[in-house]
XYZ file of C-alpha atoms in Angstrom:
217
model
C 19.821 -5.983 -12.812
C 17.136 -4.193 -14.745
C 13.578 -5.602 -15.670
C 10.946 -3.966 -17.829
C 7.721 -5.979 -18.325
C 4.745 -4.930 -20.303
C 1.576 -6.951 -21.317
C 3.217 -10.084 -19.201
C 1.474 -12.632 -17.202
C 3.257 -14.292 -14.365
C 1.321 -17.289 -12.639
C 1.979 -19.590 -9.886
C 5.300 -18.238 -8.822
C 6.983 -18.570 -5.247
C 7.532 -14.792 -6.080
C 6.068 -13.272 -9.288
C 8.691 -10.698 -9.131
C 12.059 -10.671 -6.709
C 13.848 -7.747 -6.630
C 17.342 -7.469 -4.493
C 20.269 -4.957 -3.839
C 20.239 -2.356 -6.612
C 17.405 -3.749 -8.784
C 15.175 -1.425 -10.839
C 12.246 -2.773 -12.231
C 9.443 -1.377 -14.306
C 5.872 -3.301 -14.720
C 3.215 -1.800 -16.774
C 0.123 -3.696 -17.790
C 0.734 -6.764 -16.304
C -0.712 -9.364 -14.476
C 0.807 -11.532 -11.494
C -1.409 -14.157 -10.305
C -1.696 -16.858 -7.850
C 1.859 -16.236 -6.297
C 3.291 -18.145 -2.717
C 5.212 -15.883 -0.964
C 4.648 -12.354 -2.408
C 3.239 -11.110 -5.813
C 6.181 -8.364 -5.759
C 8.911 -8.676 -3.267
C 11.263 -5.737 -3.263
C 14.177 -6.026 -0.479
C 16.799 -3.522 -2.055
C 17.936 0.016 -2.551
C 16.966 0.096 -6.165
C 13.567 1.593 -7.720
C 10.290 -0.114 -8.738
C 7.427 0.802 -10.369
C 4.309 -1.058 -10.893
C 1.662 0.778 -13.224
C -1.972 -0.535 -14.353
C -0.837 -3.764 -13.033
C -2.921 -6.499 -11.477
C -1.652 -8.193 -8.391
C -4.245 -10.940 -6.925
C -5.123 -14.163 -5.564
C -1.786 -14.741 -4.081
C -1.025 -16.874 -0.704
C 0.921 -14.206 0.803
C 1.134 -10.580 0.332
C 0.482 -8.726 -2.828
C 3.258 -6.370 -2.425
C 5.956 -6.815 -0.036
C 8.559 -4.059 0.480
C 11.466 -4.105 2.873
C 11.840 -6.290 6.172
C 14.013 -6.015 9.316
C 17.279 -6.698 7.537
C 16.681 -4.012 5.022
C 19.220 -1.340 5.654
C 19.280 1.131 2.913
C 16.656 2.444 1.422
C 14.827 2.609 -1.867
C 15.483 5.053 -4.489
C 12.075 5.233 -5.595
C 8.599 3.473 -5.305
C 5.610 4.067 -7.337
C 2.291 1.693 -7.260
C -0.237 3.370 -9.481
C -3.314 2.175 -11.243
C -2.927 -1.388 -9.847
C -5.475 -3.902 -8.626
C -3.964 -5.254 -5.574
C -6.931 -7.837 -4.743
C -7.759 -10.931 -3.174
C -4.802 -11.658 -1.580
C -4.109 -13.972 1.275
C -2.211 -11.853 3.523
C -1.858 -7.826 3.166
C -2.383 -6.109 0.060
C 0.747 -3.900 0.192
C 3.342 -4.253 3.365
C 6.279 -1.980 3.851
C 8.603 -2.332 6.674
C 11.130 0.018 6.385
C 13.382 2.442 8.926
C 12.885 5.966 7.416
C 12.598 8.179 10.260
C 13.741 11.388 8.172
C 11.166 10.675 5.736
C 13.368 10.871 2.551
C 12.389 7.727 0.629
C 10.147 8.719 -2.393
C 7.110 5.932 -2.086
C 3.769 6.817 -3.913
C 0.818 4.814 -3.600
C -2.164 6.414 -5.905
C -5.075 5.079 -7.646
C -5.080 1.812 -6.808
C -7.638 -0.579 -5.958
C -6.702 -2.361 -2.598
C -9.642 -4.502 -1.874
C -10.673 -7.890 -0.306
C -7.098 -8.810 1.236
C -7.535 -11.269 3.936
C -5.415 -9.177 6.536
C -5.186 -5.548 5.774
C -5.094 -2.973 3.014
C -1.599 -1.476 3.644
C 0.322 -2.495 6.598
C 3.240 -0.191 7.655
C 5.881 -1.200 10.006
C 8.761 0.600 12.028
C 9.228 3.907 10.062
C 7.735 4.240 6.706
C 5.927 7.152 5.119
C 4.347 6.674 1.883
C 2.273 9.037 0.134
C -1.284 7.195 -0.163
C -3.934 9.213 -2.318
C -6.976 8.509 -4.637
C -6.750 4.909 -3.659
C -10.199 2.396 -3.353
C -9.960 0.576 -0.101
C -12.871 -2.133 0.678
C -13.167 -5.149 2.346
C -9.709 -5.901 3.535
C -9.649 -7.945 6.878
C -11.261 -10.977 8.238
C -13.539 -9.752 11.217
C -13.634 -6.245 10.185
C -12.684 -3.614 7.553
C -9.070 -3.091 8.338
C -7.794 -0.980 5.474
C -4.559 0.753 7.200
C -2.463 -1.021 9.850
C 0.412 1.076 11.573
C 2.936 -1.041 13.818
C 6.171 -0.720 15.314
C 6.085 2.500 17.227
C 7.533 4.726 14.289
C 10.550 6.087 16.177
C 12.231 9.287 15.481
C 13.320 12.553 15.987
C 10.149 14.135 14.997
C 7.349 14.107 17.785
C 3.970 12.619 16.180
C 4.903 12.701 12.681
C 2.160 12.618 10.186
C 1.160 10.120 7.529
C -0.382 11.809 4.522
C -3.324 9.605 3.421
C -5.943 12.022 2.301
C -8.262 11.543 -0.569
C -8.704 8.013 -0.246
C -12.037 6.175 -0.677
C -12.025 4.275 2.850
C -15.102 1.780 1.763
C -17.666 4.308 3.019
C -18.394 7.976 2.764
C -19.640 8.033 6.455
C -18.207 10.344 9.183
C -14.865 10.838 10.451
C -15.355 8.319 13.522
C -16.607 5.784 10.918
C -13.300 6.068 8.563
C -11.128 6.067 11.836
C -12.004 2.621 12.775
C -10.516 1.434 9.085
C -7.081 2.926 10.401
C -5.507 1.174 13.311
C -2.257 1.065 14.984
C -0.514 -1.929 16.423
C -3.355 -3.696 18.767
C -5.231 -0.600 19.076
C -3.598 0.274 22.106
C -2.125 3.570 21.073
C 1.680 2.428 20.766
C 2.121 4.103 17.569
C 2.907 7.852 17.933
C 1.898 8.716 13.945
C -0.971 10.890 12.870
C -2.575 9.621 10.124
C -4.116 12.499 8.248
C -7.198 10.977 6.207
C -9.275 13.887 6.070
C -10.592 15.321 3.286
C -11.519 11.690 2.081
C -13.257 10.764 -1.311
C -16.868 10.217 -1.208
C -17.139 7.338 -3.598
C -14.831 5.144 -5.307
C -12.983 6.606 -8.204
C -13.299 3.029 -9.796
C -17.114 3.251 -9.831
C -17.913 6.913 -9.786
C -16.743 9.230 -12.811
C -16.323 12.467 -10.602
C -15.974 11.696 -6.970
C -15.178 14.348 -4.693
C -12.614 14.933 -1.972
C -13.945 16.667 1.004
C -14.264 16.751 4.820
C -17.822 16.544 6.023
C -19.024 17.859 9.362
C -19.029 14.720 11.710
């Protein structure tokens, strides 16, 4: 199936949008609010683009992609210019087995803020490109913007997750930034290196010209 939505509001659904198997969807300038399970649920091998869309105030995840039962990888995922805020669990949850890092997944220019659990949670082996996003206030006790779990197995020893040029809620030094990026239970069980430097010194949504630099700690 195919779904194209522009300037559509979806309120109080269990899943605002749910995509199965070889589905394709493009959402532009939409609002998906107060969902039950997830604002957007993608569990197939098709393509999904969300552009300039607000996914907020849901009980569960803002966007949920994949899961343990998913075998085929998506053709394309792009989440760009969206406000993924005030959801009851994770802002963006991804659970895929992509040890070869071939699935094209882009997360760019989004506000990922004030979600109850984490900003982005990555399970098993999934390597999105994460750039120019504004993270802030995710997590209950402490800021928890990027959460890695599942071990990320594969033939490559210590693969790199590219998460440069994001604003992590602070413009402080690398040690402070690293506190917002954690592996499962903070026990070193994930063998993936997160490349977070350089980072933005301010949110691109509140500052006209933020700079992407890697200051000396």
